[in-house]
Backbone as JSON, one array per atom type, in Angstrom:
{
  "sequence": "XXXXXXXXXXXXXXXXXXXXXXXXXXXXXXXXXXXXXXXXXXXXXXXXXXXXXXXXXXXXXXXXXXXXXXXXXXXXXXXXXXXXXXXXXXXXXXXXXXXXXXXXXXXXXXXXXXXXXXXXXXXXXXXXXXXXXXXXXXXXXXXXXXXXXXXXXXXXXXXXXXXXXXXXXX",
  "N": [[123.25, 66.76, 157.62], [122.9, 63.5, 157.14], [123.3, 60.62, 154.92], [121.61, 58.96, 154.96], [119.53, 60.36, 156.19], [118.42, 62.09, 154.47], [117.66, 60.65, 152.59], [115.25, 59.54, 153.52], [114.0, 62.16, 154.05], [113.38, 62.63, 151.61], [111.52, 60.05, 151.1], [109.46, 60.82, 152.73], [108.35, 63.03, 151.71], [107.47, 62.26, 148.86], [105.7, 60.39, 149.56], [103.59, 62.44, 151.07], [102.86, 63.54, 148.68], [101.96, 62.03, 147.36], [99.73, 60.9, 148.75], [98.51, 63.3, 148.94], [97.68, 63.33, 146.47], [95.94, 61.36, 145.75], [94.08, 62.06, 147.74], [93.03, 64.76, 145.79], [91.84, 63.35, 143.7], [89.6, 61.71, 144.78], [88.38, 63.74, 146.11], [85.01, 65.81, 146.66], [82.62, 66.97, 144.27], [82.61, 69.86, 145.2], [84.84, 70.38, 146.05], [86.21, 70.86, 142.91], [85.41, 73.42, 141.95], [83.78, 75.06, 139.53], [82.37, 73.48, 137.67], [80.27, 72.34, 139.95], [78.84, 74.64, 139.74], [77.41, 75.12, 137.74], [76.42, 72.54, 137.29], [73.39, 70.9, 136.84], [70.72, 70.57, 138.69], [68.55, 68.53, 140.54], [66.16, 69.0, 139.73], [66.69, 69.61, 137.38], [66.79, 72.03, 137.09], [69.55, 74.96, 136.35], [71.6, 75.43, 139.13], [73.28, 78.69, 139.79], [75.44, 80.37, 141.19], [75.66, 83.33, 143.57], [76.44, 86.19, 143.48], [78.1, 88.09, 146.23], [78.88, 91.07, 147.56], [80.51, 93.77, 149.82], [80.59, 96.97, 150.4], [82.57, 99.34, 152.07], [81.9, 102.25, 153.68], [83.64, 104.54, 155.42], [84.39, 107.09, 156.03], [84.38, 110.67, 155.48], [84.81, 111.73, 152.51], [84.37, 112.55, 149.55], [85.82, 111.74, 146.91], [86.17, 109.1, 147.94], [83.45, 108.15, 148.78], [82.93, 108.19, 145.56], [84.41, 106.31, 144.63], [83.43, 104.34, 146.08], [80.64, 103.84, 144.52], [81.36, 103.61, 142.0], [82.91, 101.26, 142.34], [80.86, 99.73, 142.81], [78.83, 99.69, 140.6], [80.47, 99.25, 138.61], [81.04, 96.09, 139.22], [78.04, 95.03, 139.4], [77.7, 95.61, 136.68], [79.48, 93.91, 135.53], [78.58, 91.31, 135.84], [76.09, 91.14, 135.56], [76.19, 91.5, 132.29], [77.16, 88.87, 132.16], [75.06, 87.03, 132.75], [74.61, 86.95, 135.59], [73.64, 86.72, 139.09], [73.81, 89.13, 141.14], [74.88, 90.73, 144.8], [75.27, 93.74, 146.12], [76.27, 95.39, 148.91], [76.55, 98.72, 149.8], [77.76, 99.93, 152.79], [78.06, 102.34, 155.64], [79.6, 103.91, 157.87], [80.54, 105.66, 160.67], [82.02, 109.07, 160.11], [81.49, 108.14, 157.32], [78.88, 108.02, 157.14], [78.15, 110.36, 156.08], [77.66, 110.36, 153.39], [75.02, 108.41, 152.88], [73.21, 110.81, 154.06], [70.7, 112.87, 154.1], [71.05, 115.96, 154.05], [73.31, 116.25, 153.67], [74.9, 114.99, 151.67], [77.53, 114.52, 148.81], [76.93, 112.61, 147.13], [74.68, 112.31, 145.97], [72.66, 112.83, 144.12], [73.81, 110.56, 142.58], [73.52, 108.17, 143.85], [70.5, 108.18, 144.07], [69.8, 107.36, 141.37], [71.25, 105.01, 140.8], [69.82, 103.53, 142.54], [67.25, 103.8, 141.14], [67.88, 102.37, 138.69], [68.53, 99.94, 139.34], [68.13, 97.03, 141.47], [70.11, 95.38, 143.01], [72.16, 96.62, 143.96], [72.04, 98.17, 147.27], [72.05, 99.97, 150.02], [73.48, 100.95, 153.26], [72.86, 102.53, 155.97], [74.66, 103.17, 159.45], [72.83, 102.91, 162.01], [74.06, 104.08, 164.87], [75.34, 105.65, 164.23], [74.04, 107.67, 163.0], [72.36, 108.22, 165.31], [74.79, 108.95, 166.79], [75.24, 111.24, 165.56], [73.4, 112.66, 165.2], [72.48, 113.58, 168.32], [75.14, 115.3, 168.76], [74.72, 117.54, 167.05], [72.26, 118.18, 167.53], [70.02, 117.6, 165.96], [67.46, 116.12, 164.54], [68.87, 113.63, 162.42], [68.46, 113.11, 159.38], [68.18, 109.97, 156.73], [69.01, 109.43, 152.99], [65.92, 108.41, 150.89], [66.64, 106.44, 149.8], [68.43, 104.59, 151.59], [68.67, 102.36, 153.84], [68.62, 101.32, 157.18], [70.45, 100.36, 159.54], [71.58, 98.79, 162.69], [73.91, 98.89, 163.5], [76.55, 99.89, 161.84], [78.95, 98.58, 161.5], [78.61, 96.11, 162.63], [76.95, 94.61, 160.8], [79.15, 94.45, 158.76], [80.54, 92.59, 159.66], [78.52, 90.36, 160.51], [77.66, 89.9, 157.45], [79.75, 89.1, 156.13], [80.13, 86.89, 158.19], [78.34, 85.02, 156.62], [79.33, 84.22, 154.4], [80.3, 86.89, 152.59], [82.02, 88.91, 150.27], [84.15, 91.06, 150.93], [85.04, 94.57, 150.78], [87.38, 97.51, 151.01], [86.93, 100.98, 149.57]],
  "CA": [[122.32, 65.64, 157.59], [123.27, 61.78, 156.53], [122.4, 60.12, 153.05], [119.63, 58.1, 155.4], [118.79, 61.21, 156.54], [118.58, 62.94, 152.98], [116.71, 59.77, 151.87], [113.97, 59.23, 154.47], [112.89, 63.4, 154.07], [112.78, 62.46, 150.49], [110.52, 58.89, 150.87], [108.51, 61.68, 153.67], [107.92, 63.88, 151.09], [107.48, 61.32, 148.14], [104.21, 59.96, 150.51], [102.74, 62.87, 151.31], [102.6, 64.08, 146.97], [100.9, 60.4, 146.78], [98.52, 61.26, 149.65], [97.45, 64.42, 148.78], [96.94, 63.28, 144.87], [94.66, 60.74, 146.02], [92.43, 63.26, 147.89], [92.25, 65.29, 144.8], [91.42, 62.44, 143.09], [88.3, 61.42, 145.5], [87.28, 64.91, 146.13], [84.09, 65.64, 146.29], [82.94, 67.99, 143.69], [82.77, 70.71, 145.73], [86.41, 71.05, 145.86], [86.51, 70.97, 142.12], [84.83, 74.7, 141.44], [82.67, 75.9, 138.24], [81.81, 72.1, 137.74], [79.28, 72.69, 140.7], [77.94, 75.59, 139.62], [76.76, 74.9, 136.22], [75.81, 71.17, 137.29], [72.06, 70.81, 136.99], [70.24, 69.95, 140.15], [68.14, 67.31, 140.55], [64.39, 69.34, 139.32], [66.92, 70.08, 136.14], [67.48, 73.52, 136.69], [70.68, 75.17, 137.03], [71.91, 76.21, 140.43], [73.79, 79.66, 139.94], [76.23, 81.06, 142.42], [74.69, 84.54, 143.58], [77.99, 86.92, 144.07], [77.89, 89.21, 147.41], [80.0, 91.98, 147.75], [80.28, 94.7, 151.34], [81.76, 98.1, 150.44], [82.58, 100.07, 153.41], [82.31, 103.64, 153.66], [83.66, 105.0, 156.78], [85.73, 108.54, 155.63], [83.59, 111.58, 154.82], [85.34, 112.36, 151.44], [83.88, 112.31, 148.4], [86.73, 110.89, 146.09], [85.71, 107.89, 148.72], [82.31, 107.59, 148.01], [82.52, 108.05, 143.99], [84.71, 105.47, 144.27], [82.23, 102.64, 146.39], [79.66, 103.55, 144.28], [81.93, 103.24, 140.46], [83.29, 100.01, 142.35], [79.32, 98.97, 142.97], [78.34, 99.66, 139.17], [81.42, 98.19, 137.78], [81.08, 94.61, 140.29], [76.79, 94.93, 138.88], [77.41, 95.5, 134.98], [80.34, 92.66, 135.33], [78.18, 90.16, 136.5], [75.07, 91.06, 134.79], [76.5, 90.65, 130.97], [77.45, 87.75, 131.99], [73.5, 86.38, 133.1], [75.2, 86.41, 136.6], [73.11, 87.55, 139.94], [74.63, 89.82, 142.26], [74.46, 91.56, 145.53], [76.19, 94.53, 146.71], [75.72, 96.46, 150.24], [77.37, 99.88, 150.22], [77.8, 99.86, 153.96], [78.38, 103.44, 155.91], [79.18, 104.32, 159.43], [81.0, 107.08, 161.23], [82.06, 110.04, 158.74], [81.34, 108.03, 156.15], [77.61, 108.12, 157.22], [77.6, 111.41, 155.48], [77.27, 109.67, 151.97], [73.67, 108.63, 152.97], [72.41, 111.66, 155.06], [69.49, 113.99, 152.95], [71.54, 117.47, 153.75], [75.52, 116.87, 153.41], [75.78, 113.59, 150.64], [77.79, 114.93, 148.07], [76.89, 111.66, 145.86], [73.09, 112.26, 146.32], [72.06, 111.9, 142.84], [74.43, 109.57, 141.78], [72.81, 107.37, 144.76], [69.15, 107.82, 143.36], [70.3, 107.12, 139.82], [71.16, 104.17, 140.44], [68.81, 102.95, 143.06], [66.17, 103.86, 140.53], [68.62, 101.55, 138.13], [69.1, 98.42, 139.79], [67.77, 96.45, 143.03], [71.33, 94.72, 142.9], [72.85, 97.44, 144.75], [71.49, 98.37, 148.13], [72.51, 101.01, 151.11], [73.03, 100.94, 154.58], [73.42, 103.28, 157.42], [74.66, 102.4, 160.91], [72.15, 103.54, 163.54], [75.0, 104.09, 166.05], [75.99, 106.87, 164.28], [73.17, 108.48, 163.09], [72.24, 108.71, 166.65], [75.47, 109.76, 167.86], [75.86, 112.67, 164.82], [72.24, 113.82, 166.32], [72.87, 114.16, 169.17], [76.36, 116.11, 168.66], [73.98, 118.43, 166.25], [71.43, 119.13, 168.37], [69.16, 117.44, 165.57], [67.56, 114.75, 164.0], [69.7, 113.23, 161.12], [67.47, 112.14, 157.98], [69.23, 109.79, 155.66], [68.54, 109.48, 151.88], [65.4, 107.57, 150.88], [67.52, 104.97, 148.98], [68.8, 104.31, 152.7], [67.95, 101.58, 154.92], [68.98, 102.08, 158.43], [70.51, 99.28, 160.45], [71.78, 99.14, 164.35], [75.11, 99.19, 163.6], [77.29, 99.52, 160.41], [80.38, 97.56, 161.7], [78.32, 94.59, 163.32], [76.58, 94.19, 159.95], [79.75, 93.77, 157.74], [80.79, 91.45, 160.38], [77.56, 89.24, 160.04], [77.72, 89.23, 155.85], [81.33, 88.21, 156.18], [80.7, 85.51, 158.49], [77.4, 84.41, 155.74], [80.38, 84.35, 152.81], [80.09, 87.94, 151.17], [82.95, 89.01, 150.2], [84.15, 92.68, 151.89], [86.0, 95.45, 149.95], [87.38, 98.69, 151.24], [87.42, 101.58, 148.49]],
  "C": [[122.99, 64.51, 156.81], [122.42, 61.83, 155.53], [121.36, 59.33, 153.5], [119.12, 59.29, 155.62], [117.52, 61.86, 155.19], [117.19, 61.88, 152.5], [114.93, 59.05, 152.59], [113.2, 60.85, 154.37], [112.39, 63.4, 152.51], [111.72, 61.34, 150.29], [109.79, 59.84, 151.7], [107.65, 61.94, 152.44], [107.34, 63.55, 149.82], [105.43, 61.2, 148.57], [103.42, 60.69, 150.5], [102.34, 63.29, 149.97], [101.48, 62.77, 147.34], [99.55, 60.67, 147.74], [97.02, 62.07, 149.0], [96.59, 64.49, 146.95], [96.15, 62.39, 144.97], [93.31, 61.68, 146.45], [92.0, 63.75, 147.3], [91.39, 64.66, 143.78], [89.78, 61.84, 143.45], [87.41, 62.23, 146.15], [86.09, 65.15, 145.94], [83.63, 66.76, 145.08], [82.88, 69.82, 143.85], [83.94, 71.57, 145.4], [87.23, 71.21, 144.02], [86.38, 72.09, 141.32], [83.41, 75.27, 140.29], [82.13, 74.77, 138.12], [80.49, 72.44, 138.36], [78.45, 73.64, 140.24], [77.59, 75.72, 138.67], [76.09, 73.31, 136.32], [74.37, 71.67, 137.32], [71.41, 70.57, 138.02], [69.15, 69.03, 139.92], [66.37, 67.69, 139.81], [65.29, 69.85, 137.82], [67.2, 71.29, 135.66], [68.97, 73.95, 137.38], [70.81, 75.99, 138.23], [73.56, 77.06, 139.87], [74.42, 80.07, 141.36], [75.99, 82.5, 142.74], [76.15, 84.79, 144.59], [77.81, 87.64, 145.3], [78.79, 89.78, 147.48], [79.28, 93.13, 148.95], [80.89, 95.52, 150.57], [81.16, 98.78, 151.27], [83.31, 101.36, 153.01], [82.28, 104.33, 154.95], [84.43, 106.62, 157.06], [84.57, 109.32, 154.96], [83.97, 112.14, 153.66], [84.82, 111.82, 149.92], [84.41, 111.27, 147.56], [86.23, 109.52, 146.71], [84.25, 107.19, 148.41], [82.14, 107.43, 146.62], [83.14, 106.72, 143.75], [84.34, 103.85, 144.39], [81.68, 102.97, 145.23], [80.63, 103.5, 142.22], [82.21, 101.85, 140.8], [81.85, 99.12, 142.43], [78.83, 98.81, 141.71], [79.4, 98.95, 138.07], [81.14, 96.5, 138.22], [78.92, 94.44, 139.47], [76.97, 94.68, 137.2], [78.09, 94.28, 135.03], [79.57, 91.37, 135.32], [76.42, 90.14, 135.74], [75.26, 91.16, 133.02], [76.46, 89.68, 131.03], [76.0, 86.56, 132.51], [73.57, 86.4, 134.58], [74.3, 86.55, 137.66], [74.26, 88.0, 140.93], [74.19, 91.02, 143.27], [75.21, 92.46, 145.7], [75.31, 95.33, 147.69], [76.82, 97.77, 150.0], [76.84, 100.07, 151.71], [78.61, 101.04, 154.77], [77.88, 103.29, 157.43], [80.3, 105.2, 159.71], [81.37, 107.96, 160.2], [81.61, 109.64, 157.77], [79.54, 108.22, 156.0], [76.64, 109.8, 155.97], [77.13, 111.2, 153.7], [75.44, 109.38, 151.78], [72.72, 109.59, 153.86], [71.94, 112.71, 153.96], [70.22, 115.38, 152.84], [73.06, 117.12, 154.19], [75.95, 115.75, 152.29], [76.11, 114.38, 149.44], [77.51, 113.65, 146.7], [75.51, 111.6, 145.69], [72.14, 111.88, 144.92], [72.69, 110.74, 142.07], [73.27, 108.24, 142.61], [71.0, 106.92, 144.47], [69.13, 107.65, 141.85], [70.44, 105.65, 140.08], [70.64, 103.09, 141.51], [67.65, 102.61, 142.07], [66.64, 102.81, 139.15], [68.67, 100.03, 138.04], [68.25, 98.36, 140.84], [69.17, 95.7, 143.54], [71.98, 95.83, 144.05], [71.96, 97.98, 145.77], [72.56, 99.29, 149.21], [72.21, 100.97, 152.31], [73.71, 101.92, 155.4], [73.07, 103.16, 158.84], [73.72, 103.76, 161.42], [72.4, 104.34, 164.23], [75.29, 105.6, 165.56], [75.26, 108.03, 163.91], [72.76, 109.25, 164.09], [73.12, 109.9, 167.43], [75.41, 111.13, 166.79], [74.26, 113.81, 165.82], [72.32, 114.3, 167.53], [74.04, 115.04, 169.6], [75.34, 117.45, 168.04], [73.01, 119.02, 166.9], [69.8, 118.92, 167.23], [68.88, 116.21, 165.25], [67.89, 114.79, 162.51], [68.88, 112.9, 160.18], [68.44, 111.74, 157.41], [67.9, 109.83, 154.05], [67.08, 108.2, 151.66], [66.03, 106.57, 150.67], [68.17, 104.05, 150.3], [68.57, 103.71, 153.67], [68.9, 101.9, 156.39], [69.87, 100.13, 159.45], [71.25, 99.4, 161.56], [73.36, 99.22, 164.27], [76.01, 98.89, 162.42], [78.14, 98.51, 160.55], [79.43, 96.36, 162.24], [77.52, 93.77, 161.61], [77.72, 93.58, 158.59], [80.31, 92.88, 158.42], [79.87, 89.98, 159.62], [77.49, 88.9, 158.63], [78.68, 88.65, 156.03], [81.28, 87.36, 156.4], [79.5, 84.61, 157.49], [78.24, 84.33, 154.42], [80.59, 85.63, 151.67], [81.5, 88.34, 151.43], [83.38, 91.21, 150.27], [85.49, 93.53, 151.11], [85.89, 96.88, 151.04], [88.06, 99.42, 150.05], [88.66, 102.07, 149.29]]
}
């Protein structure tokens, strides 16, 4: 490359620094972070950022579930010292369905421990598979009370995802 060359990718590159430090400059405060979320709103109270977290349990193994539900009570206490609100879905479908089913969850009291604990933490089991384990069984599946039921595990961490929650696999 030539010394015009050399010197025109450097005035390029020069421009676009100056550009892009203007935008940060006239940003709105959106793009500025915690600012926003401690600003006051206009009736004077503060608007809080309300955390969401997905953990997906799809593997019938214990070690698997102790570990959603330590990562669900760790992600709850974190956020509640701190005044914070927070959601968490423990979200279960194929093997992992066995976490919320009444006769095989090996986490069964941990699960009503800390249902009876919190409202922060909530449980779901896909439909899809309930169905299909019944019908492989030759029965009908019960899950745990603590257990809401929804039509399909995987279409649901889809839909939080695309509403901003943020999706963990233990």
């Amino acid at each position: 490359m030539t010394r015009f060359g050399h010197v025109m990718r450097l005035a390029a590159v020069c421009a676009l620094s100056v550009c892009a430090g203007a935008l940060f400059l006239i940003a709105p405060p959106v793009a500025q972070g915690k600012e926003l979320a401690s600003a006051p709103t206009a009736q004077g109270v503060t608007d809080k950022k309300v955390h969401r977290l997905i953990l997906q349990v799809n593997t019938n193994d214990p070690a698997m579930m102790n570990l959603a539900l330590n990562n669900a009570t760790n992600v709850e206490q974190y956020y509640k010292e701190r005044g914070e609100k927070v959601e968490i879905e423990v979200v279960t479908f194929g093997p992992g369905l066995h976490m919320l089913r009444d006769d095989t969850s090996p986490v069964r009291d941990r699960i009503k421990a800390i249902a009876e604990k919190t409202t922060s933490i909530s449980f779901k089991a896909c439909g899809n598979t309930q169905e299909n384990m019944g019908r492989v069984e030759n029965k009908a599946v019960q899950l745990l009370a603590q257990a809401q039921l929804v039509k399909s595990g995987v279409v649901r961490v889809m839909e939080l995802q695309e509403q901003g929650w943020i999706y963990v696999r233990p």
